Coordinates of C-alpha atoms in Angstrom, one line a residue:
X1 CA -23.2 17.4 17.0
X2 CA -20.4 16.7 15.4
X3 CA -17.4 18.9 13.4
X4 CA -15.8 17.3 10.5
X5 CA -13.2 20.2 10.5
X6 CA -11.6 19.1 14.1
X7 CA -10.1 15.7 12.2
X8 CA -10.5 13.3 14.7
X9 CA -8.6 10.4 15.0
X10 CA -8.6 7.1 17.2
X11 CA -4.7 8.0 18.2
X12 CA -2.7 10.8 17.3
X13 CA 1.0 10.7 18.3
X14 CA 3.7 13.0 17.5
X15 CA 7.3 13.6 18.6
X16 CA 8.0 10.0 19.9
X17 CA 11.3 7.9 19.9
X18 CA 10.5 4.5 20.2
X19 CA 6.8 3.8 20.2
X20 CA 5.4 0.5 20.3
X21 CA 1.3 0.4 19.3
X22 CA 0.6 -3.6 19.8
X23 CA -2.7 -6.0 20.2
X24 CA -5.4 -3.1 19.9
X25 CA -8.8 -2.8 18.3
X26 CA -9.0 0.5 16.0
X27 CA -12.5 0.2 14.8
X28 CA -14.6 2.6 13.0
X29 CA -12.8 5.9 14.5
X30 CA -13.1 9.5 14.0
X31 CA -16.0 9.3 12.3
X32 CA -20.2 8.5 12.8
X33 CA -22.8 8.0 10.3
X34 CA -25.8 9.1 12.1
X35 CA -24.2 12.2 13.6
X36 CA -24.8 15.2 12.1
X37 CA -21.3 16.5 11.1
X38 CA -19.6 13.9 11.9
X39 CA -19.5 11.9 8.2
X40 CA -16.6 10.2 7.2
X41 CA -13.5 12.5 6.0
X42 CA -10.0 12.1 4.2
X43 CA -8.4 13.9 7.7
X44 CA -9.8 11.4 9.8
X45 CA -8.0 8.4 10.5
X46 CA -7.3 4.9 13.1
X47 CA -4.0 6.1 14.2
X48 CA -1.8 9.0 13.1
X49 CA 1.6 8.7 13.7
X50 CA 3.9 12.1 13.0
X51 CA 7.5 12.4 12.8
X52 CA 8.5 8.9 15.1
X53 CA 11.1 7.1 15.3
X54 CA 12.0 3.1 16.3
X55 CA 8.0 2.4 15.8
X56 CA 6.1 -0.6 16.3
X57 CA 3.4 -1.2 14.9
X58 CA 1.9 -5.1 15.9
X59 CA -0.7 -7.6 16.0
X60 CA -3.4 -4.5 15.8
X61 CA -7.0 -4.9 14.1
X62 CA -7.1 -1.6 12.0
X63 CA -11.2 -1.8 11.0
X64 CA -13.4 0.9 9.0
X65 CA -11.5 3.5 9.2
X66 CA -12.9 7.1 8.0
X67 CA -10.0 7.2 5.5
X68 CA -6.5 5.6 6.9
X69 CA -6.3 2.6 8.9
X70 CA -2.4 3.8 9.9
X71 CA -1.0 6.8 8.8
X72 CA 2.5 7.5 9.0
X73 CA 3.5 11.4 8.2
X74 CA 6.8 12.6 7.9
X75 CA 7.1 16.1 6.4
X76 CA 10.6 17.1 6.4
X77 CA 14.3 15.2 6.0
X78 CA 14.2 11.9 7.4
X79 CA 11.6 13.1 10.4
X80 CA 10.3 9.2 10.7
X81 CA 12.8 6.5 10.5
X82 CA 12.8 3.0 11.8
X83 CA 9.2 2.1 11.3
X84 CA 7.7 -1.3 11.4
X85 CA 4.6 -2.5 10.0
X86 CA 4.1 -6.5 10.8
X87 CA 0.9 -8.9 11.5
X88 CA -1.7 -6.4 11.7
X89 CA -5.0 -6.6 9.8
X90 CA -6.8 -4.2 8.1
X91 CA -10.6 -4.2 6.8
X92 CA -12.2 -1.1 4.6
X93 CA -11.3 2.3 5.3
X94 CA -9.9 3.7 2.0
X95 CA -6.5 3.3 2.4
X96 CA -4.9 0.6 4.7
X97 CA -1.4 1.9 5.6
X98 CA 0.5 5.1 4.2
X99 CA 3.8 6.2 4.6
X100 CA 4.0 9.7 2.9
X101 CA 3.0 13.8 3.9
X102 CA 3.3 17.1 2.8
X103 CA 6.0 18.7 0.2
X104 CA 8.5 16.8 -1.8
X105 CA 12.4 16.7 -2.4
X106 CA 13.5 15.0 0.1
X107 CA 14.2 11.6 1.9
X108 CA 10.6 11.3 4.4
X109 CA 11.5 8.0 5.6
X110 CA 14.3 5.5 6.3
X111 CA 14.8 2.1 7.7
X112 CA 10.3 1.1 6.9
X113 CA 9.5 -2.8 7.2
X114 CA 6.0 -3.8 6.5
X115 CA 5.5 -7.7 6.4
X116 CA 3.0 -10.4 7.4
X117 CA 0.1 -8.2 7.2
X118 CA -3.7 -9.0 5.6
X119 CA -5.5 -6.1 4.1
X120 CA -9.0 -6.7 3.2
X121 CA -11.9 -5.0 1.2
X122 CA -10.0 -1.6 1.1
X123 CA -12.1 0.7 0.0
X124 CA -15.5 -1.5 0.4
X125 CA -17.8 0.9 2.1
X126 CA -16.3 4.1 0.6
X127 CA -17.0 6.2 3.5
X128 CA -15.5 9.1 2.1
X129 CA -17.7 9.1 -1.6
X130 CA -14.0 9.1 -3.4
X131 CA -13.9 5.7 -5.0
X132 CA -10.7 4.1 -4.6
X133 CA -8.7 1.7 -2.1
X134 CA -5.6 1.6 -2.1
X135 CA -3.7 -1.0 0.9
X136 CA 0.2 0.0 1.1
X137 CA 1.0 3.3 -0.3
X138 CA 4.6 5.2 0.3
X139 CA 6.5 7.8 -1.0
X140 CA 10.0 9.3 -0.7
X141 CA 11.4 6.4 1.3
X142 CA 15.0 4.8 1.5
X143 CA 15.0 1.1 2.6
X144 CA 12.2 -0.3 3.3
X145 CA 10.9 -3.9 2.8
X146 CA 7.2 -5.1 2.2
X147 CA 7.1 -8.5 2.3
X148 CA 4.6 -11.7 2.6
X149 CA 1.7 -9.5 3.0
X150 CA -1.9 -10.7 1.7
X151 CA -3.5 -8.2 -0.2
X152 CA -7.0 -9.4 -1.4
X153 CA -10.4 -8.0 -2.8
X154 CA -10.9 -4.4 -4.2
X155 CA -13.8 -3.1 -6.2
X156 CA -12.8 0.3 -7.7
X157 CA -11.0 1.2 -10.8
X158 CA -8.9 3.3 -8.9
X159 CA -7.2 0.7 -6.8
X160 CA -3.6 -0.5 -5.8
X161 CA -2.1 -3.3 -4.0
X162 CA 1.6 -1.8 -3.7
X163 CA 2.0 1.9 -4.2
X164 CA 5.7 4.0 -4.5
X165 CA 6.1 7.3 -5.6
X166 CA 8.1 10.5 -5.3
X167 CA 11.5 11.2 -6.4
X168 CA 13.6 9.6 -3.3
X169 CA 12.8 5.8 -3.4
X170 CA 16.1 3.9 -3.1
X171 CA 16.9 0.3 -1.4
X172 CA 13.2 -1.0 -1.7
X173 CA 12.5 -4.6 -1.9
X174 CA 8.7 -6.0 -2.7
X175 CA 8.6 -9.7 -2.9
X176 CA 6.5 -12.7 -1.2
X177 CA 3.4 -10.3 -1.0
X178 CA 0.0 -12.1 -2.8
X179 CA -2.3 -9.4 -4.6
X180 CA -5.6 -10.9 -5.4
X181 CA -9.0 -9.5 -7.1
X182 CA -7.8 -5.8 -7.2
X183 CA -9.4 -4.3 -10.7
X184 CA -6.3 -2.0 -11.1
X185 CA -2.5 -1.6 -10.1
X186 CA -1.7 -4.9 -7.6
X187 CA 1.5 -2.8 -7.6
X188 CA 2.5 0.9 -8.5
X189 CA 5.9 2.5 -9.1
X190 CA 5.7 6.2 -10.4
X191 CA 9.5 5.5 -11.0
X192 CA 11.9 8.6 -11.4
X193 CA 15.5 8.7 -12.6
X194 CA 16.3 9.7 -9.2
X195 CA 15.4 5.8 -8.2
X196 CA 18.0 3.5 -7.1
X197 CA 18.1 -0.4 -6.4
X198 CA 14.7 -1.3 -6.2
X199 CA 12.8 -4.9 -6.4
X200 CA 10.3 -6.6 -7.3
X201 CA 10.7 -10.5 -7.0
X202 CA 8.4 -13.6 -6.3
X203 CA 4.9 -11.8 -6.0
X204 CA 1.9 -13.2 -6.9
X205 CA -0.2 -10.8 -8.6
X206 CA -3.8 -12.4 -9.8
X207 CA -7.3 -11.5 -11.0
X208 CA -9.9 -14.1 -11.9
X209 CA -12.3 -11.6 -13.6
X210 CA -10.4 -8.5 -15.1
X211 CA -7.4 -6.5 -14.0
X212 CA -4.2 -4.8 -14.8
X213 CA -1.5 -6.1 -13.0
X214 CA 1.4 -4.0 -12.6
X215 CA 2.1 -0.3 -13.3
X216 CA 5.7 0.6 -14.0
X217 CA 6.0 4.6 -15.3
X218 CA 8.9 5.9 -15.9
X219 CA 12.7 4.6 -16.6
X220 CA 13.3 0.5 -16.3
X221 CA 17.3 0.7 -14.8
X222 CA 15.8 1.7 -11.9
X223 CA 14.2 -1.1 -10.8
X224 CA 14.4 -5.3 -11.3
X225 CA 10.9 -7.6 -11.9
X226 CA 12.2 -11.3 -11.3
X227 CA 10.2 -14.8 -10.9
X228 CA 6.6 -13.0 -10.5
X229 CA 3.4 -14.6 -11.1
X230 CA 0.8 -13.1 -13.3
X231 CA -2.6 -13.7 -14.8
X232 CA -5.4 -12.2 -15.4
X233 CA -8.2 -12.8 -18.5
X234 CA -7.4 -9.5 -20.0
X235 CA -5.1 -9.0 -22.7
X236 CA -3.0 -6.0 -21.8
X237 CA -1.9 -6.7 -17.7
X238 CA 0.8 -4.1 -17.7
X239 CA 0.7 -0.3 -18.0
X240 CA 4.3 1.7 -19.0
X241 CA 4.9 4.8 -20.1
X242 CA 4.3 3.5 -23.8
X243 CA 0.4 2.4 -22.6
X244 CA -1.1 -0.7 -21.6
X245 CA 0.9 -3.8 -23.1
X246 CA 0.5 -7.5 -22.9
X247 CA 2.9 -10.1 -21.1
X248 CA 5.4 -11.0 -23.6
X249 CA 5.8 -6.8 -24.1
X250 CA 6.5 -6.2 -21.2
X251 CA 9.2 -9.1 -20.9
X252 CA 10.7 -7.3 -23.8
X253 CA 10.8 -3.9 -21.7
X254 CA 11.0 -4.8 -18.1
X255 CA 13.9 -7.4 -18.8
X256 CA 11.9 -10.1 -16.1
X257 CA 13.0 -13.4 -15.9
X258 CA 11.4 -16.3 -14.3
X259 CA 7.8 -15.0 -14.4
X260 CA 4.9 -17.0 -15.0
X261 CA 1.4 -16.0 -16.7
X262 CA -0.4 -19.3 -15.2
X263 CA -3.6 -18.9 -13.5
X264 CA -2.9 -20.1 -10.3
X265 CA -5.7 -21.9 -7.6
X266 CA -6.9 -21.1 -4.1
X267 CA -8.5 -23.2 -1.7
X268 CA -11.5 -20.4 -0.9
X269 CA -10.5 -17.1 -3.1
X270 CA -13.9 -15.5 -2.2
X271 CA -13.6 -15.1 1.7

């Protein structure tokens, strides 16, 4: 039998300085669908990494996770720093990679790079029952960089591409990353005044059959939108703190320049 309360994962580590996790096959851990008690749960995960530092994180197949494909946890002041995410790919699971953890008010993570990844049908079996995918979500992080990573097919409302939030966000940069066929949120900021200096510049952010784009909430001077392509056949592809507003709106609030609202073409969009 199996015991949903012991949260297994595929790999937990903890308490590591310089941890490299490279060219492995995470597939389908912690969990087991014909095992009584052993059903998919939100504690179960691929790999859990815990307060690490200098971490590599490469060239690893991260596939049907019970909730996480890579979690990164960092619960107190800077207790996971140096943390890179590049040329992995992930399929389902519920979330694809997190950066986040317990408690708030102060800086979790410093120095975070994730680039040149491919997440994939987040969220397409559901194991859990909760509805949602979300592929890159972080919180309370100072410097980090996600770029050129391939985000593509989501079914549930409650879905998101790009995801900051918490009150120490500072030094970010989004750009180069490709968000395609997510219903909701291709990318999230749950900005607070306490933001500083971050960007989001040259995305492409698409939906052929319905979708809002971006989510900014909170104040504008924290962040800058420059040269990022949108479309999408609904009207209103923008959510801010006054609602959901169209393009030219939020050109007016955001202050972007160098966007486009073309639909753009791909040479197979459905695999």
């Amino acid at each position: 039998r199996g015991d949903v309360s012991l949260k297994s994962q595929g790999v937990y580590v903890a308490n590591v300085d310089g941890l490299l996790v490279e060219e492995n096959v995470f597939d389908h851990n912690g969990w087991h669908e014909s095992i009584d008690g052993a059903e998919a749960s939100l504690h179960n995960h691929n790999i859990y990494i815990n307060r690490c530092h200098r971490v590599v994180n490469r060239k690893n197949l991260y596939l049907r996770a019970s909730s996480i494909g890579s979690k990164i946890r960092s619960d107190s002041e800077l207790a996971s720093t140096e943390i890179l995410v590049e040329d992995n790919l992930y399929v389902e699971g519920e979330i694809g990679m997190t950066a986040s953890g317990a408690d708030s008010g102060f800086i979790r993570f410093h120095d975070v790079t994730v680039r040149n990844n491919v997440f994939l049908h987040i969220g397409r079996s559901n194991p859990t029952g909760r509805n949602f995918g979300w592929a890159i979500d972080m919180k309370s992080v100072h410097d980090a960089t996600v770029v050129n990573n391939h985000i593509l097919h989501n079914q549930w409302a409650n879905s998101a591409g790009i995801q900051f939030a918490e009150t120490n966000v500072a030094h970010v940069f989004i750009r180069d990353n490709l968000i395609y066929d997510y219903p909701q949120r291709h990318i999230s900021l749950l900005a607070e005044e306490e933001w500083f200096d971050v960007t989001v510049e040259n995305n492409i952010m698409q939906n052929p059959v319905r979708g809002l784009l971006l989510r900014h909430m909170g104040p504008f001077n924290v962040a800058r939108f420059t040269g990022n392509q949108y479309h999408s056949p609904d009207a209103n592809w923008f959510r801010t703190d006054d609602g959901n507003i169209t393009y030219d709106a939020w050109l007016m609030a955001s202050g972007e320049m160098n966007s486009t609202n073309v639909a753009l073409r791909f040479p197979d969009p459905s695999r």
